[in-house]
XYZ file of C-alpha atoms in Angstrom:
312
model
C 18.565 103.650 26.451
C 16.121 104.599 29.205
C 16.749 103.999 32.879
C 14.299 101.108 33.005
C 16.431 99.086 30.594
C 19.612 100.147 32.365
C 18.134 98.778 35.591
C 17.943 95.198 34.364
C 18.652 92.508 36.914
C 18.859 88.766 36.537
C 16.984 85.760 37.894
C 18.305 82.197 38.004
C 16.893 79.094 36.443
C 17.493 75.503 35.830
C 19.559 72.410 35.940
C 21.367 71.429 32.760
C 21.300 67.869 31.485
C 24.240 65.742 30.382
C 26.324 66.586 27.348
C 27.023 63.939 24.726
C 30.612 63.748 25.952
C 29.276 62.564 29.298
C 29.887 65.621 31.449
C 27.394 66.132 34.258
C 26.176 69.705 34.009
C 24.409 71.901 36.538
C 23.174 75.478 36.410
C 21.810 77.884 33.825
C 22.153 81.369 32.416
C 20.184 83.824 34.450
C 18.204 85.979 32.082
C 17.380 89.636 32.716
C 14.139 91.224 33.800
C 13.074 94.733 34.724
C 13.497 95.381 38.449
C 10.239 94.771 40.333
C 8.679 93.248 37.202
C 7.189 89.759 37.005
C 9.663 86.925 37.353
C 9.798 83.256 36.467
C 12.238 80.616 37.566
C 12.661 76.889 37.322
C 13.498 75.228 40.618
C 16.655 73.093 40.433
C 16.562 69.424 41.369
C 19.755 68.851 43.347
C 21.493 65.557 44.032
C 23.215 64.764 47.294
C 24.879 61.530 46.217
C 28.477 60.947 47.173
C 29.396 64.330 48.650
C 30.756 64.849 52.126
C 29.513 67.983 53.874
C 32.717 68.197 55.915
C 35.195 67.838 53.077
C 37.516 70.674 52.102
C 38.244 71.921 48.589
C 41.140 70.160 46.905
C 44.110 71.963 45.448
C 43.467 73.207 41.928
C 45.538 72.610 38.813
C 46.420 75.408 36.347
C 43.284 74.753 34.269
C 41.182 75.612 37.329
C 42.821 78.990 37.909
C 40.498 81.973 37.524
C 42.947 83.636 35.158
C 43.117 80.541 32.948
C 39.326 80.325 32.804
C 39.085 84.015 31.941
C 41.586 83.538 29.088
C 39.476 80.698 27.660
C 36.369 82.858 27.971
C 38.017 85.803 26.221
C 39.405 83.577 23.462
C 35.857 82.384 22.763
C 34.579 85.967 22.751
C 37.423 87.188 20.520
C 36.521 84.586 17.895
C 33.130 86.304 17.607
C 34.431 89.866 17.684
C 32.980 90.470 21.142
C 34.890 92.837 23.437
C 37.110 91.216 26.038
C 35.776 91.036 29.579
C 38.091 91.978 32.419
C 38.698 90.060 35.594
C 38.071 91.290 39.126
C 39.240 89.595 42.329
C 35.931 90.344 44.080
C 33.899 88.750 41.286
C 36.298 85.791 41.210
C 35.778 85.332 44.957
C 31.983 85.361 44.579
C 32.224 82.739 41.818
C 34.713 80.547 43.694
C 32.741 80.535 46.924
C 29.520 79.635 45.146
C 31.370 76.797 43.375
C 32.533 75.562 46.763
C 28.986 75.824 48.113
C 27.580 73.776 45.220
C 30.228 71.075 45.481
C 30.198 70.896 49.275
C 26.403 70.639 49.541
C 25.844 68.472 46.444
C 23.389 70.938 44.928
C 22.987 72.761 41.650
C 21.591 76.137 40.660
C 22.215 79.695 41.765
C 20.515 80.285 45.103
C 22.147 79.451 48.439
C 20.318 78.513 51.630
C 21.243 80.283 54.863
C 22.735 77.855 57.353
C 24.149 75.515 54.743
C 27.897 74.929 54.739
C 29.747 77.639 52.860
C 26.786 80.032 52.607
C 27.872 83.477 51.337
C 24.584 84.955 50.068
C 21.244 83.830 48.672
C 21.631 85.312 45.171
C 24.517 86.247 42.917
C 23.805 89.910 43.731
C 24.034 89.137 47.465
C 27.316 87.285 46.973
C 28.781 90.174 44.976
C 27.635 92.624 47.653
C 29.394 90.480 50.280
C 32.629 90.857 48.337
C 32.285 94.649 48.168
C 31.064 94.691 44.545
C 27.698 96.318 45.118
C 24.903 97.337 42.776
C 25.972 95.185 39.835
C 23.749 94.039 37.006
C 24.886 90.430 37.008
C 24.132 86.857 36.045
C 25.686 83.501 36.740
C 26.377 80.228 34.949
C 27.338 76.944 36.583
C 28.447 73.495 35.503
C 30.112 70.365 36.817
C 33.168 69.466 34.754
C 36.583 67.883 34.946
C 38.390 71.208 35.094
C 37.476 74.856 35.223
C 38.694 75.605 31.715
C 36.808 72.579 30.400
C 33.709 73.903 32.138
C 33.960 77.277 30.392
C 34.124 75.564 26.983
C 31.215 73.263 27.832
C 29.019 76.143 28.990
C 29.736 78.010 25.764
C 28.001 75.344 23.660
C 24.668 75.747 25.480
C 22.538 78.513 23.915
C 20.996 80.015 27.045
C 24.373 79.916 28.807
C 26.254 81.220 25.778
C 23.863 84.181 25.671
C 25.444 85.721 28.752
C 28.974 84.564 28.018
C 28.953 86.146 24.530
C 26.799 89.172 25.362
C 28.202 92.400 23.863
C 27.573 94.295 27.119
C 29.304 91.830 29.444
C 32.241 93.802 30.874
C 33.521 91.760 33.848
C 33.729 88.012 34.380
C 34.758 86.154 37.506
C 35.414 82.409 37.504
C 35.712 79.839 40.258
C 36.188 76.070 40.357
C 35.938 73.678 43.283
C 36.336 69.942 43.795
C 35.128 68.439 47.049
C 34.987 64.691 47.717
C 34.813 63.909 44.018
C 32.132 66.457 43.152
C 33.139 69.436 41.004
C 31.560 72.788 40.234
C 32.620 75.588 37.923
C 30.870 78.935 38.291
C 31.066 82.055 36.154
C 29.722 85.408 37.333
C 29.085 87.996 34.624
C 28.671 91.715 35.185
C 26.995 93.869 32.513
C 27.110 97.529 31.591
C 24.442 98.337 29.008
C 26.050 101.744 28.405
C 29.430 100.220 27.509
C 30.840 100.508 23.960
C 29.979 97.412 21.961
C 29.552 96.124 18.426
C 26.104 96.444 16.886
C 25.614 92.677 17.162
C 27.571 89.547 18.024
C 26.992 86.342 16.037
C 27.825 82.794 17.032
C 29.149 81.115 14.999
C 30.813 84.231 13.608
C 31.069 84.798 9.875
C 33.540 82.249 8.512
C 34.020 80.486 11.855
C 34.390 76.694 12.053
C 32.351 75.043 14.789
C 31.477 71.489 15.893
C 28.965 69.740 13.647
C 26.916 68.250 16.488
C 25.434 69.111 19.854
C 23.568 66.845 22.265
C 20.618 69.259 22.493
C 20.453 68.975 26.282
C 19.835 72.167 28.224
C 17.306 73.379 30.766
C 15.037 75.184 30.231
C 14.578 73.058 27.126
C 15.868 74.541 23.907
C 14.233 71.857 21.756
C 10.564 70.846 21.638
C 9.498 67.713 23.471
C 10.309 64.577 21.507
C 12.813 66.255 19.180
C 15.448 63.912 17.762
C 18.978 64.187 19.111
C 21.808 64.895 18.570
C 21.330 68.133 16.651
C 23.550 70.702 14.957
C 25.550 73.490 16.553
C 23.276 76.292 17.844
C 23.299 79.553 15.851
C 22.764 82.853 17.684
C 22.855 86.611 17.244
C 22.744 89.049 20.172
C 22.133 92.766 19.633
C 23.554 95.635 21.648
C 21.796 98.346 23.668
C 19.001 96.013 24.847
C 17.108 96.477 21.598
C 14.119 94.119 21.315
C 14.349 91.734 18.378
C 11.654 89.517 16.887
C 12.184 86.692 14.418
C 10.018 86.974 11.300
C 11.648 84.089 9.437
C 14.836 82.023 9.544
C 16.518 80.104 6.748
C 19.540 77.835 7.027
C 20.970 76.389 3.807
C 23.937 74.209 2.906
C 26.546 74.923 0.226
C 24.200 73.565 -2.462
C 21.377 75.861 -1.379
C 19.303 73.065 0.168
C 17.172 73.975 3.165
C 18.365 72.653 6.524
C 15.563 71.978 8.987
C 15.903 73.829 12.266
C 14.157 74.623 15.539
C 13.712 78.158 16.884
C 15.045 78.635 20.411
C 12.384 80.175 22.678
C 13.159 83.732 23.766
C 13.272 83.701 27.567
C 13.789 86.508 30.063
C 15.229 89.018 27.607
C 14.457 90.000 24.042
C 17.752 91.089 22.498
C 18.681 87.794 20.846
C 17.546 85.212 18.308
C 18.754 81.606 18.138
C 18.047 78.549 16.005
C 19.271 74.961 16.248
C 19.713 72.690 13.206
C 17.411 69.695 13.676
C 20.138 67.188 12.788
C 23.947 67.182 12.968
C 25.662 69.272 10.322
C 27.854 67.682 7.688
C 31.543 67.962 8.615
C 33.379 70.350 6.334
C 30.151 71.780 4.883
C 29.587 75.520 4.591
C 26.243 76.916 5.745
C 24.424 80.204 5.202
C 22.142 81.809 7.778
C 19.422 84.278 6.757
C 17.361 85.880 9.498
C 14.532 88.282 8.768
C 14.067 90.278 11.940
C 12.180 93.105 13.551
C 14.832 95.071 15.448
C 13.387 97.751 17.724
C 10.426 97.804 15.334
C 12.474 98.120 12.136
C 12.810 95.333 9.524
C 16.366 93.949 9.346
C 17.898 91.080 7.354
C 21.004 89.465 8.829
C 22.974 87.030 6.656
C 26.310 85.290 7.140
C 28.085 81.967 6.581
C 29.964 79.545 8.799
C 31.500 76.094 8.459
C 31.154 72.786 10.290
C 34.430 71.255 11.474
C 35.729 68.137 9.768
């Protein structure tokens, strides 16, 4: 890989909508770009309702511990065959302090404003630098959830967020959770090494994996086209290693009887090493499905096929 690809950095975007289970979500995966290249971001729309700016973080329960959140994250990665990510106290601190900032100031997103309570750096890179973890290629995900571990699982469902969480070149993950005056925030900070050993590709669902049959379809930037019916089926993704560009030539999703399952193609934003589709309607519980993707991978034609199952 050339130095330009190795020099990828990440820009934030978005506020996530509400999941079907009723969790209020905030934040988004920060996709990569070439340093000094053109950027695009979506400005978050924060809420200030019901949060005291003078409140202090409450004590956490075991599910909010950074180690517990990392174990959940690695369990989800292991199910796909992705390498485990390691923890780091400095990355945990950057994540925890941004979670406290979000909860304390009743905001969402990834940038902090100087002068606001709990400010520790404008961007995730700044916050890592402040903790002595300098020069990292990093991204961040954020959500509001009942517990930190619950937040990790909820983020995993969302395609643009899952992209970073499952990425084959993620090597370090730091997690933080805060609850202030009834407002919660869970933040994950991911550090990447595009020269690290990794599998050729990581699929989600993995071959033979059982996954939920439905997803609300709510994420920002929007995964689904305007006016699309909801709920939908569980998002299907494949991420390739070594920052190889991949283009989707055709996608086919079929049930156990060979019948076509309608789907939407997830727009490729900020980086080009992944492909994702979303079934247009909930999957049938207990049904087995086959994915067939005809791709252009670094200019070469590739067919990727595997099967997974919807949970009963």
